[in-house]
Coordinates of C-alpha atoms and ligand atoms in Angstrom, one line a residue:
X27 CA 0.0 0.0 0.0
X28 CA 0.8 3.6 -0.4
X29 CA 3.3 3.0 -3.5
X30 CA 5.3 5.8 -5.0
X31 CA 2.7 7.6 -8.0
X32 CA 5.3 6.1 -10.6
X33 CA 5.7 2.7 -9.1
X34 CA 1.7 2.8 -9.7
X35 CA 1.8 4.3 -13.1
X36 CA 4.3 1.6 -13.9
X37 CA 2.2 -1.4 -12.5
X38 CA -0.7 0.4 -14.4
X39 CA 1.5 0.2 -17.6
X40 CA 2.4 -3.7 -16.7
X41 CA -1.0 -4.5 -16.8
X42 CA -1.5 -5.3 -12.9
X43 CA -3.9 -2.9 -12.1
X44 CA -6.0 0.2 -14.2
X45 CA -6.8 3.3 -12.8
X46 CA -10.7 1.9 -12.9
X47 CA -9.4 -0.6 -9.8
X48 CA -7.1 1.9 -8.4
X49 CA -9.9 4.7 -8.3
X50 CA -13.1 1.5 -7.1
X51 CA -10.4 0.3 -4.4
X52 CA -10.0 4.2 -3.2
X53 CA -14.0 4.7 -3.0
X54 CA -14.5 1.7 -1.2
X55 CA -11.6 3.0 1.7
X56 CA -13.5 6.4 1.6
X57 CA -16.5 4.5 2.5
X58 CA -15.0 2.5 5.3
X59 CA -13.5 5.6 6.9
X60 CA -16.6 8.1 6.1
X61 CA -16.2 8.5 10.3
X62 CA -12.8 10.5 9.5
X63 CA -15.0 13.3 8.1
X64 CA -12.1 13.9 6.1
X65 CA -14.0 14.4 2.9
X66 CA -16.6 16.9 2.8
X67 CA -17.4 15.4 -0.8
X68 CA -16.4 12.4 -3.2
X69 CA -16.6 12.9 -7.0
X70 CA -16.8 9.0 -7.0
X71 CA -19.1 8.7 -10.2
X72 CA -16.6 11.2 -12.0
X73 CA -13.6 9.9 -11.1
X74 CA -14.6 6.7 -12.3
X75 CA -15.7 8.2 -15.3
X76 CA -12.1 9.9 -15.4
X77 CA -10.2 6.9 -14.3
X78 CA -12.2 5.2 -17.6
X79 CA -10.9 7.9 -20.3
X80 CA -7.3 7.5 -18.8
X81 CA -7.4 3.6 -19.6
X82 CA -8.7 4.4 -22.7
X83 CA -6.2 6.8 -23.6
X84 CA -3.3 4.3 -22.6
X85 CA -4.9 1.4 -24.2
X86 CA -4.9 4.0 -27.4
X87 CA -0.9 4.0 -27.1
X88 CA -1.2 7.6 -26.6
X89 CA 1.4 9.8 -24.7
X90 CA -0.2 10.0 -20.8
X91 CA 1.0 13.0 -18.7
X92 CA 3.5 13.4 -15.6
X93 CA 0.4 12.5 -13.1
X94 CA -1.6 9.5 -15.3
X95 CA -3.4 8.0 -13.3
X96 CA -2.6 9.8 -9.7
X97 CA -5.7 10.2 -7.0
X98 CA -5.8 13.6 -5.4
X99 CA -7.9 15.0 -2.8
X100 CA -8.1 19.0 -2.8
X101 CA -8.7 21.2 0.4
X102 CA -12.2 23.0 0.0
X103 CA -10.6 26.0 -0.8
X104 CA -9.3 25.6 -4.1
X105 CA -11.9 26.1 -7.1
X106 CA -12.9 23.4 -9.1
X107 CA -14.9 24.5 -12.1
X108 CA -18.7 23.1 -11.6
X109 CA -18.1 21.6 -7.8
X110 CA -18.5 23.2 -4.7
X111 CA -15.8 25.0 -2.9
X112 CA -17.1 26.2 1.1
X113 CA -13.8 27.1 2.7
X114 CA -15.1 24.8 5.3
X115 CA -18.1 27.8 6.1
X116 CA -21.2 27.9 5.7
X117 CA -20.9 31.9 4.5
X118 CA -20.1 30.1 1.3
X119 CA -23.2 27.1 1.3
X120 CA -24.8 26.0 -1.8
X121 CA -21.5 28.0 -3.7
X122 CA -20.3 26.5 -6.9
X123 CA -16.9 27.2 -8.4
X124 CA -17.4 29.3 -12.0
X125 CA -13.7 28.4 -12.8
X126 CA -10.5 26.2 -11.8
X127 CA -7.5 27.4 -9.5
X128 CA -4.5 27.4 -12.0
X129 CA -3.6 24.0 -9.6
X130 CA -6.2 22.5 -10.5
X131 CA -5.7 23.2 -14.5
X132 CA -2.2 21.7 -14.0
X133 CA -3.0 18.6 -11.9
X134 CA -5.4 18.0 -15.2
X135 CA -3.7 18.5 -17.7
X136 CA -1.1 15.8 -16.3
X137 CA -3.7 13.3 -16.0
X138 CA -4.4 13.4 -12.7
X139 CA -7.8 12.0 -11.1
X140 CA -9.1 14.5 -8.7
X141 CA -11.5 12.1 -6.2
X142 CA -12.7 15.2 -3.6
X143 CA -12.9 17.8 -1.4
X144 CA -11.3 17.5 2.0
X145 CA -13.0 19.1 4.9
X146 CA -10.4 22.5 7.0
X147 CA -11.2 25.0 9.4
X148 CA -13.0 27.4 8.1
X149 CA -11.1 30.1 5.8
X150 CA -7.9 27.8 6.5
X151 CA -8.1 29.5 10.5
X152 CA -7.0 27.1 12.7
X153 CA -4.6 24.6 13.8
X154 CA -7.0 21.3 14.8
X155 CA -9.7 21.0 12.3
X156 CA -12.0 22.0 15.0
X157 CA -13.0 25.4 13.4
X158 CA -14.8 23.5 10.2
X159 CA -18.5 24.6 10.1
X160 CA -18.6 20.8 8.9
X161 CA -17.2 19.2 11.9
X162 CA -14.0 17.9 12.9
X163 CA -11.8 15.7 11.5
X164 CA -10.3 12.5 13.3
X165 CA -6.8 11.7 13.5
X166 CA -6.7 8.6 11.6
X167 CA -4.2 6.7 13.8
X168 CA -5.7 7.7 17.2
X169 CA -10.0 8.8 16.5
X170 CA -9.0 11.4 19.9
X171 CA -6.6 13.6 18.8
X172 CA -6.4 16.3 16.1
X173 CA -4.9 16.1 12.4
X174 CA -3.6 19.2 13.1
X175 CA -5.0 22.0 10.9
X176 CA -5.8 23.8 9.2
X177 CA -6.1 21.3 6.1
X178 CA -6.6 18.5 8.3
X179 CA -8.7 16.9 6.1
X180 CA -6.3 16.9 3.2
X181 CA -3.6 15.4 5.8
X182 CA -5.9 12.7 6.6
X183 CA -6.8 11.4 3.4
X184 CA -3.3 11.0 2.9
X185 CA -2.7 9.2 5.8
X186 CA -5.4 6.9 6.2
X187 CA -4.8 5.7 2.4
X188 CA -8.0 7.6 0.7
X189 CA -5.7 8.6 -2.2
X190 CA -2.1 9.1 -3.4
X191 CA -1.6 13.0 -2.3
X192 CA -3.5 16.1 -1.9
X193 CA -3.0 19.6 -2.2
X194 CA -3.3 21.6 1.2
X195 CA -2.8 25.5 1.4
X196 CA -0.3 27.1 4.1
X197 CA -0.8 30.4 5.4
X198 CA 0.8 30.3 8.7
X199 CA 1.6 25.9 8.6
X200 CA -1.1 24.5 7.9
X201 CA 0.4 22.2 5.6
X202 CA 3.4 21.1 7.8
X203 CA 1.9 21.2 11.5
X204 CA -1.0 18.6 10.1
X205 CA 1.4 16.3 8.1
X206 CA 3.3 16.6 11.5
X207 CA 0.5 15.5 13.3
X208 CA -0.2 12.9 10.7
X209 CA 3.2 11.2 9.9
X210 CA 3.8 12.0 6.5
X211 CA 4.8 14.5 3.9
X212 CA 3.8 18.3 3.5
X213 CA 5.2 20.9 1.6
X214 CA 5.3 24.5 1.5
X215 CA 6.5 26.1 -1.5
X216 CA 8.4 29.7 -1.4
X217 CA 5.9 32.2 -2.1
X218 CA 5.1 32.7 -6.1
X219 CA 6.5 29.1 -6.6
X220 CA 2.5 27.8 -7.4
X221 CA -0.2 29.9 -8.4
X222 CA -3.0 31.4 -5.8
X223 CA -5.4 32.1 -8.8
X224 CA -8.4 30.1 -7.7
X225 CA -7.3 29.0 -3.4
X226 CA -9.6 31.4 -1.3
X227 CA -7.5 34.1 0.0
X228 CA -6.9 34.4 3.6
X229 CA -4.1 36.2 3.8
X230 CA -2.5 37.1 0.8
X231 CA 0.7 37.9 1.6
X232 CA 1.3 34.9 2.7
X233 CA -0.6 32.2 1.5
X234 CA 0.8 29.3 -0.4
X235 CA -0.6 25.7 -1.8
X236 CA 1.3 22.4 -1.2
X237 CA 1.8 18.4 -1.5
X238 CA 1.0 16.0 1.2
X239 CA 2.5 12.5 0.3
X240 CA 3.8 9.7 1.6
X241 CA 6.9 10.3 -0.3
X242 CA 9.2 13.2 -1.1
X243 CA 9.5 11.9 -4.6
X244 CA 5.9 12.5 -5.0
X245 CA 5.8 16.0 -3.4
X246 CA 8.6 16.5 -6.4
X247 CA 6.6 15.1 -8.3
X248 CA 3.6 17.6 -7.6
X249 CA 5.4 20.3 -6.9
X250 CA 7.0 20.2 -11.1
X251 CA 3.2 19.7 -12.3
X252 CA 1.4 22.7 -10.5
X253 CA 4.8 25.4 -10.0
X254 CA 5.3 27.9 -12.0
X255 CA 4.4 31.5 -13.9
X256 CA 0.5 31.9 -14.3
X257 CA -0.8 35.1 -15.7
X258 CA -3.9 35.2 -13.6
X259 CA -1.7 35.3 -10.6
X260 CA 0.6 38.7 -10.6
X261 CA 2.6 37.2 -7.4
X262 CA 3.3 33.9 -9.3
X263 CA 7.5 33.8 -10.4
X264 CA 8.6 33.4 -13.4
X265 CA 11.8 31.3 -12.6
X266 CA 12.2 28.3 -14.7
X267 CA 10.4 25.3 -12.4
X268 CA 13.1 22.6 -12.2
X269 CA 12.2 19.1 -12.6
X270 CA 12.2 18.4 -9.3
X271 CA 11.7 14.4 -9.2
X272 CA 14.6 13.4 -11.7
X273 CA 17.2 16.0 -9.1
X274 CA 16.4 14.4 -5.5
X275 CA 20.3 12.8 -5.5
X276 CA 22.2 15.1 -2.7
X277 CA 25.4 14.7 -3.4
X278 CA 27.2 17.2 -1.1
X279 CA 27.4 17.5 3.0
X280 CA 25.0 20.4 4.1
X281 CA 25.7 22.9 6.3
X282 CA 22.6 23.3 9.0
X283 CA 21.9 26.1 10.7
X284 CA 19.6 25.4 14.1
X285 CA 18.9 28.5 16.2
X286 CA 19.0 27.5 20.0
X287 CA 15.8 29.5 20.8
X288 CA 13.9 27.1 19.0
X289 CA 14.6 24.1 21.2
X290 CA 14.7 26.2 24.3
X291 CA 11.0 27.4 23.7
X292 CA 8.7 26.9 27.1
X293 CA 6.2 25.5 25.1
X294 CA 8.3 22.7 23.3
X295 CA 7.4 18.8 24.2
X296 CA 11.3 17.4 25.6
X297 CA 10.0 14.4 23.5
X298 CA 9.6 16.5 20.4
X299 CA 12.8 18.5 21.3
X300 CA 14.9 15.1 22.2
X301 CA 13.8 13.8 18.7
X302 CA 14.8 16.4 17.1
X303 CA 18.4 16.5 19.0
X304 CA 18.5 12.8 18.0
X305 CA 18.2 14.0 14.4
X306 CA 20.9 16.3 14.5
X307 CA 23.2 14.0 16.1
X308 CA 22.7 12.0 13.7
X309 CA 23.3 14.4 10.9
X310 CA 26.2 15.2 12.2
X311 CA 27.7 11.9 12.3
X312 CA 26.8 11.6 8.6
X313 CA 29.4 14.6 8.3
X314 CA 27.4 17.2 8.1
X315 CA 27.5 20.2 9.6
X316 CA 25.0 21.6 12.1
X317 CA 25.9 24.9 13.9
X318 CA 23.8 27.0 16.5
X319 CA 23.0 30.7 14.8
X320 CA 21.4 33.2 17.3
X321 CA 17.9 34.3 16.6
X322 CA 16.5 36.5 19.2
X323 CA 13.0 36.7 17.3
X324 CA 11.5 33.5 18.3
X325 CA 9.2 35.2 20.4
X326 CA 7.8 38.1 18.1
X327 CA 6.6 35.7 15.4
X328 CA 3.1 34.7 16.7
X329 CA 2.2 38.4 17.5
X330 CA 3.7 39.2 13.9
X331 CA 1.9 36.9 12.2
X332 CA -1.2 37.4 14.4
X333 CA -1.0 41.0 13.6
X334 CA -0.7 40.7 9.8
X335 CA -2.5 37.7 8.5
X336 CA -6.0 38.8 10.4
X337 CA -5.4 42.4 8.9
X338 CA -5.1 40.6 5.5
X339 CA -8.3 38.6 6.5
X340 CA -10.6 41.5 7.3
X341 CA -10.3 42.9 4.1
X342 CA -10.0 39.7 1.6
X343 CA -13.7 38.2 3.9
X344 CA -15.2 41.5 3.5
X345 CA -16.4 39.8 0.6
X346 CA -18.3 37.5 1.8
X347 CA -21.4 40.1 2.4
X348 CA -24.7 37.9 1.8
X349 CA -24.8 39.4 -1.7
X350 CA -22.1 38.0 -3.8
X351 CA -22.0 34.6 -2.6
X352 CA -23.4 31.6 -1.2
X353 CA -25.2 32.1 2.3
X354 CA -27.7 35.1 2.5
X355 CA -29.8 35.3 5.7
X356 CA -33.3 34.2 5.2
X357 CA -34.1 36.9 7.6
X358 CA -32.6 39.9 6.3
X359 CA -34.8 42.2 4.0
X360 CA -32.7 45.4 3.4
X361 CA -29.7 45.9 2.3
X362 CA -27.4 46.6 6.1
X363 CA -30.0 43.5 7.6
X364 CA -28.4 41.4 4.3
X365 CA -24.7 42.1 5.6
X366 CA -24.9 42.3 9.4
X367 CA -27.6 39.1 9.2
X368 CA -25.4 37.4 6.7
X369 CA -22.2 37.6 8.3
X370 CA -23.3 36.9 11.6
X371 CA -24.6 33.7 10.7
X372 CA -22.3 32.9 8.1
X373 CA -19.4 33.0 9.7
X374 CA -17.8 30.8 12.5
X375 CA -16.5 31.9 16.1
X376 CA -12.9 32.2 15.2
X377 CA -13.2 33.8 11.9
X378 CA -15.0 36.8 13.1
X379 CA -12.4 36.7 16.5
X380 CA -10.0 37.6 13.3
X381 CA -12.3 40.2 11.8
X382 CA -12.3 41.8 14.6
X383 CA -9.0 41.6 15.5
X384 CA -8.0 42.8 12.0
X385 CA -9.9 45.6 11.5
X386 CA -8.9 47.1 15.0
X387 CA -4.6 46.1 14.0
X388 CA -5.7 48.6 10.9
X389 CA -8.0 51.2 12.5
X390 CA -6.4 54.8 12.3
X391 CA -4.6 55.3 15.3
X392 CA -3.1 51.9 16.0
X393 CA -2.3 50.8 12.2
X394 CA 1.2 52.1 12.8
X395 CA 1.4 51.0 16.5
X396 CA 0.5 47.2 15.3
X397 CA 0.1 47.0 11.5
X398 CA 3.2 49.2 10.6
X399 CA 5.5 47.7 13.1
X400 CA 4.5 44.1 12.6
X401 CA 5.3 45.0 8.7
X402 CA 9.1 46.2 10.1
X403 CA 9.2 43.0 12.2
X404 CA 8.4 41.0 9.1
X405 CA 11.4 43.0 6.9
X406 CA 13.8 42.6 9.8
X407 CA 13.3 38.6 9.9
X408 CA 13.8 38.3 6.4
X409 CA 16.9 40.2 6.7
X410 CA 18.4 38.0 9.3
X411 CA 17.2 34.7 7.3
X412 CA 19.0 36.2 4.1
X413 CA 21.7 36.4 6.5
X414 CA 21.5 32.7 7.4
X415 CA 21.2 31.6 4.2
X416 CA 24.1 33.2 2.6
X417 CA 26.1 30.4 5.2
X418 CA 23.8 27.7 5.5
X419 CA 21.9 25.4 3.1
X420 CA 19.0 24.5 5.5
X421 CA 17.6 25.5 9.0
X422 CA 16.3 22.7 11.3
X423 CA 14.1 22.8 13.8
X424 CA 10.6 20.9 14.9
X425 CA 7.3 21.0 13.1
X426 CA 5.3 22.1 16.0
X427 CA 5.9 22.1 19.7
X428 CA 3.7 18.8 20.5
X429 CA 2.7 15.6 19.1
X430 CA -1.0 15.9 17.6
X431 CA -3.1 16.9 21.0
X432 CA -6.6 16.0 22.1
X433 CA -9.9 17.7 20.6
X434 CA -10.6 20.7 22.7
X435 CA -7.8 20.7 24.6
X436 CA -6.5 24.1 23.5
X437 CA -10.3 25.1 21.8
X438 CA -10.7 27.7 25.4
X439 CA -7.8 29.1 25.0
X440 CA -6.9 31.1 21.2
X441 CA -3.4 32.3 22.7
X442 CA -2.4 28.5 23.4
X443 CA -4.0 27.5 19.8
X444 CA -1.7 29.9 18.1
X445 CA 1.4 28.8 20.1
X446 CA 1.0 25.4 18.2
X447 CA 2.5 27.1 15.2
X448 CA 5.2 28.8 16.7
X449 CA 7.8 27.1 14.4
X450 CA 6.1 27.3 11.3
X451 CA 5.0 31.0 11.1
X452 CA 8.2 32.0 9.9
X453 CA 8.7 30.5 6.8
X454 CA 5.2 32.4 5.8
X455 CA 6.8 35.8 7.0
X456 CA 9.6 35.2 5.2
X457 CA 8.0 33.7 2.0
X458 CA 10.9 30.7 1.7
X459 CA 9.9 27.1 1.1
X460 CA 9.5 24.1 4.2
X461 CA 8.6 20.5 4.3
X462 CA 7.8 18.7 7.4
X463 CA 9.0 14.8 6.9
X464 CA 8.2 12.0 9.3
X465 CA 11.7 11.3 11.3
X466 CA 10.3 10.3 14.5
X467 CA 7.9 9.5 16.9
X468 CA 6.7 9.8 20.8
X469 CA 4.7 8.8 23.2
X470 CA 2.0 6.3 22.3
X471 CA 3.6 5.9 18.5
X472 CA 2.7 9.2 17.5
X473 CA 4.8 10.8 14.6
X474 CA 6.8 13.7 15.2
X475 CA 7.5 16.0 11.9
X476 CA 11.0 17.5 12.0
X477 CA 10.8 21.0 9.5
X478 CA 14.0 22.1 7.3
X479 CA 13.7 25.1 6.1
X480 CA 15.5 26.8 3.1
X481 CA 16.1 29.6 1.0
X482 CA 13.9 31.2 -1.7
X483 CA 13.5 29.2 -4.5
X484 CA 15.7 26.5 -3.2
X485 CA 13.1 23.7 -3.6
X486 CA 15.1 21.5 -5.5
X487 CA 17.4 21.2 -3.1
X488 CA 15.6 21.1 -0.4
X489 CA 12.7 17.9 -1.9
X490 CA 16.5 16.2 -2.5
X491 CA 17.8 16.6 1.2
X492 CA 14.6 15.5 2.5
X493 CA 14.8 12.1 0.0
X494 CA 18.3 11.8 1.6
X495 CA 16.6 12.0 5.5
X496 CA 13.9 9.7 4.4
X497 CA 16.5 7.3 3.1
X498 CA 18.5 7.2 5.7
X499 CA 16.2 8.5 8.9
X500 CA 13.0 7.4 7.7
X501 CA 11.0 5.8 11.2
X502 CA 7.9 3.3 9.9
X503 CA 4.6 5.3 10.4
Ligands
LIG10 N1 -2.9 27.8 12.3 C1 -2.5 29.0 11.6 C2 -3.7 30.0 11.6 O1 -4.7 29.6 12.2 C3 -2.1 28.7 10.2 C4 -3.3 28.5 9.3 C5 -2.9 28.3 7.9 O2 -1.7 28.0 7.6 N2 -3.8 28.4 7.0 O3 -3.7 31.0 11.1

């Protein structure tokens, strides 16, 4: 089970299976794990009728593309012309995607067989699933504990074997904390590496989409079909887009940068931190090398990221007004009873906690006292990463502070929510890429994600360092 995407395409081609079994097989795992709630919807009847064509097409001897006959889940907040897209709120009910996200175009056009939508928080706010307006997901290898968030769903799917990858979207981690939480592979690009035309802005600025896998080769994989320059997307980079999955040898010893604030954290696990010491032991006895850089920020980059990503938030939901899309109130008869009465039931607890929050960060008077410094906080961090990466190939560090927790553990308490992504803020206030992998594990078998962290742009190196860990650190999920 869970076989590389080309060791399937290559039994498909040998005649052992057809991606009409691969894709009946999948729908009958979906079913016996509906309890997950990690699909908010199945196109079962058209992926079958998909997974049909793409037989067809190789029985015809023609050329198939880079993901023939690849299953992949998407996170309800990437378009999908013709299906529904929520966001995981019900602001957005009965709402029907008038066009694809550029993603979805390019997963596509390479043959891939997109199976559903996979349930998040709602508007990708959250680090446990628990913010869905659709309910939570479960944590397929313990039902009471978290997937992480906030595409928990997406990281499920994966991991309970209800497809071959799915895209997530990361804003502030939720790609890496959930396939942390999870035990297996999430990616986040370096901003403009992958189109945003089509994914559900929540905070623009820093909002990415990503791979989960079981392997890094397929994150490579991925990551080739859907980077690259898109028109409809003015952030989108128009670097060349390597091919990522033919380059995952690492030839070379890296140079590792950890910065000792990170494991000193009050927050941190001393399993998660003892794992991740163990890793870098171990790194270093492969020859590589692994210094201690000072980084005095550590404890500015919630607050930062608080600060900008709900500003962001106010003004890309203020869309979501009863009149445009989805959800009106059936009570509201005038135009101000339409928005107030619309919004207020549309939305979820948490999302209008970060209305709120950032329409007071941008009010006049304290937009410089909390927007404008928060801004200098962010140019000052990417400074001193610049810095690190003119020396260092990678920074190490954990994934999040914990193992995945218990539902509503940290649900009374927002400040001790946010904590839980303490380590992966900064690679969205920076805008470089990050990958959780699955090196280790704690208490009660749960995975522990270790995150490297590199410099813009540098994804081919960094999918080939983490093929290297996998090879060589790899524990069995
Ligand atoms: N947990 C973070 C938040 O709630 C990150 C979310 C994300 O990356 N979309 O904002």
């Amino acid at each position: 089970m869970n076989l590389p995407i080309r060791a399937v395409q290559q039994n498909i081609k040998d005649g052992t299976t057809t991606c009409q079994k691969i894709v009946t097989d999948y729908i009958a795992r979906i079913e016996a794990h509906r309890h997950l709630n990690a699909y908010l919807e199945v196109f079962a009847d058209e992926a079958m009728a998909r997974a049909k064509q793409l037989d067809e097409k190789l029985a015809r001897g023609e050329k198939t593309g880079q993901l023939f006959g690849c299953v992949i889940a998407i996170k309800d907040n990437i378009c999908y012309i013709g299906h529904k897209v929520s966001a995981g709120s019900k602001i957005l009910d009965g709402f029907t995607s008038i066009y694809n996200a550029t993603v979805v175009e390019r997963l596509l056009a390479e043959d891939a067989i997109i199976i559903g939508r996979t349930n998040c928080d709602e508007f990708a706010m959250g680090s446990s699933n628990e913010n869905s307006a659709y309910g939570k997901v479960l944590n397929a290898q313990d039902n009471t504990r978290v997937p992480g968030g906030s595409s928990g769903g997406s990281a499920v799917v994966v991991q309970a074997g209800l497809c071959h990858a799915s895209l997530g979207s990361d804003t502030g981690g939720s790609i890496r904390q959930p396939a942390s939480f999870c035990g297996i592979v999430g990616l986040k690009p370096t901003y403009g590496r992958v189109s945003r035309y089509g994914l559900i802005a929540y905070a623009s600025s820093f909002d990415q989409i990503g791979p989960f896998t079981h392997h890094v080769e397929d994150a490579a994989l991925i990551m080739q079909v859907i980077a690259g320059r898109d028109r409809h997307d003015a952030t989108s980079s128009s670097k060349p887009v390597n091919s990522y999955a033919e380059n995952l040898q690492f030839n070379k010893k890296a140079r590792i940068a950890i910065f000792h604030t990170t494991l000193q954290s009050d927050g941190l696990k001393p399993e998660v931190k003892q794992a991740t010491e163990n890793l870098l032991n171990q790194l270093r006895a492969d020859g590589h090398t692994v210094e201690e850089v000072s980084f005095d920020l550590l404890e500015y980059l919630i607050p930062t990221y608080y600060v900008l990503t709900t500003a962001e938030a106010s003004s890309n939901l203020a869309r979501f007004d009863g009149v445009h899309y989805g959800y009106r109130s059936p009570g509201a008869n005038e135009m101000e009873t339409v928005y107030k009465k619309s919004r207020t039931e549309g939305f979820g607890k948490e999302v209008k906690n970060r209305i709120m929050l950032g329409t007071f960060v941008l009010s006049s008077g304290y937009y410089d006292a909390y927007y404008s410094r928060a801004q200098k906080v962010r140019r000052i961090l990417t400074q001193q990463l610049r810095a690190v990466f003119k020396e260092y190939d990678f920074i190490i560090m954990p994934t999040a502070p914990s193992t995945a927790f218990q539902f509503g553990e940290k649900t009374s308490n927002p400040v001790e929510m946010y904590l839980a992504d303490i380590y992966t803020v900064l690679a969205n206030l920076v805008g470089i890429p990050a990958i959780s992998l699955p090196l280790a594990k704690g208490g009660e078998n749960l995975p522990i994600g270790i995150q490297i962290l590199a410099d813009n742009f540098e994804e081919e190196k960094l999918l080939a360092f983490s093929e290297l860990l996998m090879q060589q650190h790899a524990v069995a999920q």
